[in-house]
mmCIF file of C-alpha atoms and ligand atoms in Angstrom:
data_model
loop_
_atom_site.group_PDB
_atom_site.id
_atom_site.type_symbol
_atom_site.label_atom_id
_atom_site.label_comp_id
_atom_site.label_asym_id
_atom_site.label_seq_id
_atom_site.Cartn_x
_atom_site.Cartn_y
_atom_site.Cartn_z
ATOM 1 C CA MET G 1 -4.605 -15.328 10.166
ATOM 2 C CA LYS G 2 -1.825 -15.173 7.579
ATOM 3 C CA LYS G 3 -0.922 -11.573 6.869
ATOM 4 C CA ILE G 4 -0.478 -9.808 3.531
ATOM 5 C CA LEU G 5 2.981 -8.596 2.548
ATOM 6 C CA ALA G 6 2.892 -5.795 -0.026
ATOM 7 C CA LEU G 7 6.244 -4.782 -1.507
ATOM 8 C CA ASN G 8 6.447 -1.209 -2.753
ATOM 9 C CA LEU G 9 9.628 -1.050 -4.829
ATOM 10 C CA LYS G 10 9.056 2.692 -5.435
ATOM 11 C CA MET G 11 11.357 4.225 -8.125
ATOM 12 C CA ASN G 12 14.209 1.781 -7.648
ATOM 13 C CA PHE G 13 16.060 -0.699 -9.884
ATOM 14 C CA ASP G 14 17.027 -0.634 -13.524
ATOM 15 C CA TYR G 15 16.348 -3.347 -16.098
ATOM 16 C CA LYS G 16 19.253 -5.557 -15.006
ATOM 17 C CA ASP G 17 18.377 -5.247 -11.300
ATOM 18 C CA ILE G 18 14.780 -6.176 -12.018
ATOM 19 C CA LYS G 19 15.763 -9.267 -13.954
ATOM 20 C CA ASN G 20 17.999 -10.356 -11.065
ATOM 21 C CA TYR G 21 15.285 -9.592 -8.532
ATOM 22 C CA VAL G 22 12.692 -11.622 -10.414
ATOM 23 C CA VAL G 23 15.104 -14.536 -10.792
ATOM 24 C CA ALA G 24 16.033 -14.414 -7.107
ATOM 25 C CA LEU G 25 12.398 -14.442 -6.025
ATOM 26 C CA ASN G 26 11.746 -17.198 -8.518
ATOM 27 C CA ASP G 27 9.023 -19.515 -7.273
ATOM 28 C CA ASN G 28 9.214 -18.221 -3.749
ATOM 29 C CA LEU G 29 6.378 -15.751 -3.889
ATOM 30 C CA LYS G 30 3.911 -17.653 -5.993
ATOM 31 C CA ALA G 31 0.669 -18.685 -4.369
ATOM 32 C CA SER G 32 1.401 -16.600 -1.297
ATOM 33 C CA ASP G 33 -0.268 -13.480 -0.005
ATOM 34 C CA ILE G 34 2.457 -11.258 -1.381
ATOM 35 C CA ILE G 35 1.754 -8.333 -3.650
ATOM 36 C CA VAL G 36 4.612 -6.798 -5.633
ATOM 37 C CA LEU G 37 4.352 -3.141 -6.663
ATOM 38 C CA PRO G 38 7.235 -2.617 -9.112
ATOM 39 C CA PRO G 39 8.008 0.533 -11.099
ATOM 40 C CA MET G 40 5.380 0.820 -13.866
ATOM 41 C CA LEU G 41 7.939 0.133 -16.590
ATOM 42 C CA PHE G 42 8.765 -3.297 -15.178
ATOM 43 C CA LEU G 43 5.254 -4.582 -14.481
ATOM 44 C CA PRO G 44 5.334 -7.099 -17.370
ATOM 45 C CA TYR G 45 8.340 -8.935 -15.910
ATOM 46 C CA PHE G 46 6.379 -9.679 -12.790
ATOM 47 C CA ILE G 47 3.145 -10.484 -14.586
ATOM 48 C CA SER G 48 4.850 -13.170 -16.600
ATOM 49 C CA GLN G 49 5.984 -14.733 -13.321
ATOM 50 C CA ASN G 50 2.413 -15.008 -12.010
ATOM 51 C CA TYR G 51 2.948 -12.874 -8.928
ATOM 52 C CA LYS G 52 0.118 -10.792 -7.493
ATOM 53 C CA ILE G 53 0.903 -7.422 -8.948
ATOM 54 C CA GLY G 54 -0.023 -3.840 -8.199
ATOM 55 C CA ALA G 55 0.679 -0.510 -9.859
ATOM 56 C CA GLN G 56 2.198 2.261 -7.762
ATOM 57 C CA ASN G 57 -0.022 4.794 -9.510
ATOM 58 C CA ILE G 58 -2.946 4.956 -11.923
ATOM 59 C CA SER G 59 -4.648 7.681 -13.940
ATOM 60 C CA GLU G 60 -8.046 8.927 -12.836
ATOM 61 C CA PHE G 61 -8.976 9.224 -16.532
ATOM 62 C CA ASP G 62 -10.210 6.485 -18.857
ATOM 63 C CA ASN G 63 -7.927 7.015 -21.864
ATOM 64 C CA GLY G 64 -6.957 9.637 -24.406
ATOM 65 C CA ALA G 65 -4.786 12.739 -24.395
ATOM 66 C CA TYR G 66 -3.113 12.374 -20.994
ATOM 67 C CA THR G 67 0.587 12.293 -21.838
ATOM 68 C CA GLY G 68 2.670 10.130 -19.568
ATOM 69 C CA GLU G 69 -0.265 8.544 -17.762
ATOM 70 C CA VAL G 70 -1.279 4.883 -17.549
ATOM 71 C CA SER G 71 -4.953 3.952 -17.351
ATOM 72 C CA CYS G 72 -6.610 1.350 -15.164
ATOM 73 C CA SER G 73 -7.923 -0.526 -18.180
ATOM 74 C CA GLN G 74 -4.396 -0.706 -19.642
ATOM 75 C CA LEU G 75 -3.093 -2.083 -16.363
ATOM 76 C CA LYS G 76 -5.974 -4.490 -16.047
ATOM 77 C CA SER G 77 -5.382 -5.712 -19.598
ATOM 78 C CA ILE G 78 -1.892 -6.988 -18.722
ATOM 79 C CA GLY G 79 -3.025 -8.660 -15.509
ATOM 80 C CA VAL G 80 -2.407 -6.028 -12.824
ATOM 81 C CA ALA G 81 -4.710 -6.683 -9.871
ATOM 82 C CA TYR G 82 -3.991 -3.864 -7.393
ATOM 83 C CA ALA G 83 -3.565 -0.099 -7.434
ATOM 84 C CA LEU G 84 -1.689 1.800 -4.750
ATOM 85 C CA ILE G 85 -3.451 5.121 -4.243
ATOM 86 C CA GLY G 86 -2.874 8.016 -1.845
ATOM 87 C CA HIS G 87 0.735 7.227 -0.966
ATOM 88 C CA SER G 88 2.238 10.126 0.997
ATOM 89 C CA GLU G 89 5.046 10.489 -1.554
ATOM 90 C CA ARG G 90 2.485 11.133 -4.274
ATOM 91 C CA ARG G 91 0.516 13.453 -2.003
ATOM 92 C CA GLN G 92 3.742 15.364 -1.307
ATOM 93 C CA TYR G 93 5.670 15.343 -4.598
ATOM 94 C CA GLN G 94 2.831 15.051 -7.124
ATOM 95 C CA CYS G 95 0.442 17.328 -5.200
ATOM 96 C CA GLU G 96 -2.288 14.678 -5.050
ATOM 97 C CA ASN G 97 -5.095 15.896 -2.816
ATOM 98 C CA ASP G 98 -8.029 13.995 -1.335
ATOM 99 C CA ASP G 99 -10.281 14.845 -4.300
ATOM 100 C CA LYS G 100 -7.827 13.473 -6.841
ATOM 101 C CA ILE G 101 -7.248 10.424 -4.662
ATOM 102 C CA ASN G 102 -11.003 9.883 -4.438
ATOM 103 C CA SER G 103 -11.297 10.061 -8.250
ATOM 104 C CA LYS G 104 -8.456 7.573 -8.633
ATOM 105 C CA ILE G 105 -9.975 5.130 -6.152
ATOM 106 C CA LYS G 106 -13.305 5.299 -7.971
ATOM 107 C CA LYS G 107 -11.651 4.758 -11.351
ATOM 108 C CA ALA G 108 -9.614 1.806 -10.106
ATOM 109 C CA LEU G 109 -12.674 0.120 -8.595
ATOM 110 C CA GLU G 110 -14.740 0.791 -11.711
ATOM 111 C CA ASN G 111 -12.090 -1.114 -13.660
ATOM 112 C CA GLY G 112 -12.012 -4.058 -11.310
ATOM 113 C CA LEU G 113 -8.706 -3.248 -9.611
ATOM 114 C CA LYS G 114 -8.355 -3.758 -5.886
ATOM 115 C CA VAL G 115 -7.116 -0.664 -4.089
ATOM 116 C CA ILE G 116 -4.470 -0.209 -1.428
ATOM 117 C CA PHE G 117 -5.386 3.214 -0.075
ATOM 118 C CA CYS G 118 -2.659 4.923 1.966
ATOM 119 C CA ILE G 119 -3.298 7.329 4.795
ATOM 120 C CA GLY G 120 -1.017 8.716 7.494
ATOM 121 C CA GLU G 121 -0.102 11.730 9.580
ATOM 122 C CA THR G 122 3.073 13.848 9.593
ATOM 123 C CA LYS G 123 5.341 14.193 12.612
ATOM 124 C CA GLU G 124 3.990 17.684 13.280
ATOM 125 C CA GLU G 125 0.388 16.521 13.100
ATOM 126 C CA ARG G 126 1.169 13.726 15.515
ATOM 127 C CA GLU G 127 2.895 16.072 17.949
ATOM 128 C CA MET G 128 -0.093 18.408 17.818
ATOM 129 C CA LEU G 129 -2.368 15.407 18.629
ATOM 130 C CA LYS G 130 -4.091 15.749 15.265
ATOM 131 C CA THR G 131 -3.586 12.143 14.106
ATOM 132 C CA SER G 132 -7.249 11.107 14.444
ATOM 133 C CA LYS G 133 -8.496 14.255 12.759
ATOM 134 C CA VAL G 134 -6.091 13.846 9.818
ATOM 135 C CA LEU G 135 -6.827 10.147 9.333
ATOM 136 C CA LYS G 136 -10.581 10.681 9.558
ATOM 137 C CA LYS G 137 -10.470 13.412 6.914
ATOM 138 C CA GLU G 138 -8.346 11.257 4.601
ATOM 139 C CA ILE G 139 -10.743 8.319 4.997
ATOM 140 C CA VAL G 140 -13.938 10.352 4.616
ATOM 141 C CA ASP G 141 -12.722 12.437 1.663
ATOM 142 C CA GLY G 142 -10.847 9.605 -0.016
ATOM 143 C CA LEU G 143 -13.764 7.184 0.037
ATOM 144 C CA LYS G 144 -16.732 9.507 -0.411
ATOM 145 C CA GLY G 145 -19.356 8.397 -2.897
ATOM 146 C CA ILE G 146 -18.167 4.799 -3.058
ATOM 147 C CA ASP G 147 -20.787 2.198 -2.247
ATOM 148 C CA GLU G 148 -20.417 -0.552 0.338
ATOM 149 C CA ASN G 149 -20.105 -3.230 -2.267
ATOM 150 C CA ASN G 150 -17.094 -1.582 -3.910
ATOM 151 C CA LEU G 151 -15.484 -0.658 -0.598
ATOM 152 C CA LYS G 152 -14.919 -4.358 -0.001
ATOM 153 C CA ASN G 153 -12.127 -4.039 -2.565
ATOM 154 C CA VAL G 154 -10.341 -1.277 -0.672
ATOM 155 C CA ILE G 155 -7.568 -2.155 1.768
ATOM 156 C CA ILE G 156 -6.371 0.752 3.901
ATOM 157 C CA ALA G 157 -2.624 1.114 4.491
ATOM 158 C CA TYR G 158 -1.786 3.130 7.588
ATOM 159 C CA GLU G 159 1.607 4.699 6.930
ATOM 160 C CA PRO G 160 2.628 7.328 9.475
ATOM 161 C CA ILE G 161 4.742 9.675 7.346
ATOM 162 C CA TRP G 162 7.298 10.152 10.126
ATOM 163 C CA SER G 163 7.968 6.433 10.039
ATOM 164 C CA ILE G 164 8.535 6.042 6.285
ATOM 165 C CA GLY G 165 12.206 5.464 5.586
ATOM 166 C CA THR G 166 13.276 6.694 9.034
ATOM 167 C CA GLY G 167 13.710 3.455 10.977
ATOM 168 C CA ILE G 168 11.342 4.856 13.610
ATOM 169 C CA ILE G 169 8.185 2.838 14.157
ATOM 170 C CA PRO G 170 5.206 3.328 16.453
ATOM 171 C CA THR G 171 4.794 0.963 19.386
ATOM 172 C CA ASN G 172 2.528 -2.023 18.845
ATOM 173 C CA LYS G 173 0.017 -0.377 21.177
ATOM 174 C CA ASP G 174 0.020 2.775 19.062
ATOM 175 C CA ILE G 175 -0.565 0.721 15.921
ATOM 176 C CA VAL G 176 -3.391 -1.202 17.594
ATOM 177 C CA ASP G 177 -5.085 2.009 18.775
ATOM 178 C CA THR G 178 -4.752 3.740 15.414
ATOM 179 C CA THR G 179 -5.912 0.674 13.496
ATOM 180 C CA LYS G 180 -8.973 0.394 15.725
ATOM 181 C CA PHE G 181 -9.686 4.060 15.104
ATOM 182 C CA ILE G 182 -9.385 3.577 11.322
ATOM 183 C CA ILE G 183 -11.692 0.549 11.325
ATOM 184 C CA ASP G 184 -14.145 2.280 13.640
ATOM 185 C CA THR G 185 -14.272 5.368 11.440
ATOM 186 C CA ALA G 186 -14.831 3.325 8.270
ATOM 187 C CA VAL G 187 -17.580 1.308 9.952
ATOM 188 C CA LYS G 188 -19.336 4.392 11.311
ATOM 189 C CA VAL G 189 -19.101 6.495 8.163
ATOM 190 C CA PHE G 190 -19.308 3.874 5.421
ATOM 191 C CA ASN G 191 -20.577 0.738 7.095
ATOM 192 C CA TYR G 192 -17.478 -1.083 5.908
ATOM 193 C CA LYS G 193 -14.821 -2.896 7.928
ATOM 194 C CA PRO G 194 -11.531 -2.514 6.084
ATOM 195 C CA LYS G 195 -8.458 -4.657 6.238
ATOM 196 C CA VAL G 196 -5.643 -2.402 7.479
ATOM 197 C CA LEU G 197 -1.981 -2.787 6.562
ATOM 198 C CA TYR G 198 0.790 -1.115 8.526
ATOM 199 C CA GLY G 199 3.625 0.574 6.596
ATOM 200 C CA GLY G 200 6.683 2.516 7.741
ATOM 201 C CA SER G 201 10.196 1.106 8.314
ATOM 202 C CA VAL G 202 9.009 -2.506 8.402
ATOM 203 C CA ASN G 203 11.952 -4.852 7.913
ATOM 204 C CA GLU G 204 13.115 -8.429 8.410
ATOM 205 C CA LYS G 205 14.158 -7.615 11.992
ATOM 206 C CA ASN G 206 11.077 -5.885 13.391
ATOM 207 C CA ILE G 207 8.377 -7.760 11.492
ATOM 208 C CA ALA G 208 8.119 -10.626 14.004
ATOM 209 C CA GLU G 209 7.131 -8.198 16.756
ATOM 210 C CA LEU G 210 4.737 -6.305 14.483
ATOM 211 C CA ASN G 211 3.248 -9.577 13.285
ATOM 212 C CA LYS G 212 1.823 -10.088 16.792
ATOM 213 C CA ILE G 213 -0.708 -7.330 16.163
ATOM 214 C CA ASN G 214 -3.991 -9.081 15.424
ATOM 215 C CA GLU G 215 -5.765 -5.901 14.388
ATOM 216 C CA ILE G 216 -3.664 -5.451 11.248
ATOM 217 C CA SER G 217 -3.997 -7.627 8.154
ATOM 218 C CA GLY G 218 -0.478 -7.157 6.855
ATOM 219 C CA PHE G 219 2.346 -4.834 5.902
ATOM 220 C CA LEU G 220 3.302 -2.383 3.189
ATOM 221 C CA VAL G 221 7.088 -2.449 2.914
ATOM 222 C CA GLY G 222 9.368 0.008 1.115
ATOM 223 C CA GLY G 223 13.131 -0.130 1.682
ATOM 224 C CA ALA G 224 13.356 -3.708 2.940
ATOM 225 C CA SER G 225 11.489 -4.976 -0.123
ATOM 226 C CA LEU G 226 14.520 -4.180 -2.303
ATOM 227 C CA ASP G 227 16.568 -7.017 -0.837
ATOM 228 C CA VAL G 228 15.322 -10.488 -1.744
ATOM 229 C CA LYS G 229 16.909 -12.066 1.343
ATOM 230 C CA LYS G 230 14.984 -9.656 3.548
ATOM 231 C CA VAL G 231 11.786 -10.314 1.600
ATOM 232 C CA LEU G 232 12.105 -14.052 2.107
ATOM 233 C CA LYS G 233 12.710 -13.592 5.837
ATOM 234 C CA MET G 234 9.636 -11.354 6.114
ATOM 235 C CA LYS G 235 7.622 -13.867 4.112
ATOM 236 C CA GLU G 236 8.636 -16.597 6.530
ATOM 237 C CA VAL G 237 7.347 -14.535 9.463
ATOM 238 C CA VAL G 238 3.974 -13.604 7.960
ATOM 239 C CA GLU G 239 3.341 -17.135 6.767
ATOM 240 C CA LYS G 240 3.982 -18.798 10.085
HETATM 241 P P1 13P W 301 9.780 2.106 4.165
HETATM 242 O O1 13P W 301 9.456 0.657 4.441
HETATM 243 O O2 13P W 301 11.029 2.304 3.382
HETATM 244 O O3 13P W 301 9.705 2.926 5.410
HETATM 245 O O4 13P W 301 8.617 2.644 3.210
HETATM 246 C C1 13P W 301 7.301 2.444 3.570
HETATM 247 C C2 13P W 301 6.449 2.819 2.435
HETATM 248 O O5 13P W 301 6.365 3.973 2.061
HETATM 249 C C3 13P W 301 5.753 1.741 1.732
HETATM 250 O O6 13P W 301 4.799 2.237 0.849
#
């Protein structure tokens, strides 16, 4: 099955870079299973190009006096389709805990956004053999109170924190085992079989090997998504 390629541009690019990026991608991404997650400020440039678009963050509130926040309904109103929630960088730098993440997932689903829900363990947790425990807690607490019907709109992104931006990736066997564990947990606890993306140092060189993993439904890419040539090479692999 053709895999999803989600491009998390994080807090990169200024106005000129974005215009060049959009021009360089041009028609290449349309009608493919590629989701672009640009900085919030630049969402409209991608919307007008008809790409599948996601926001890197959303507010857990509806609207009102929440300075600096962007609501799901505002995003939905310009054509945003996905919300990235639970990314480790937001857990770390914005102090987002499982409860807040759970509220955000609920709010996104309520507003008809599809969710890419990130989970992952730190290097220390992995070394202490706590990966399963950490992932299970993130899944159970992040998705609590959401009914089966809505869970269909939640894709889980497994992003081991020690792999993000480091160039170090788990073996395919490790990814298979962890993905099976994630799916198994979601089925047992919520009676829902999620699609699972892998994220962490995916690039145009290693994606062919990773693409052999049947258990995953795609990739969440950070650094390599900033270079259009790399994006097009990765696209070629996932669309084979
Ligand atoms: P890198 O691909 O740069 O490791 O980032 C992964 C990531 O955090 C995507 O959300």
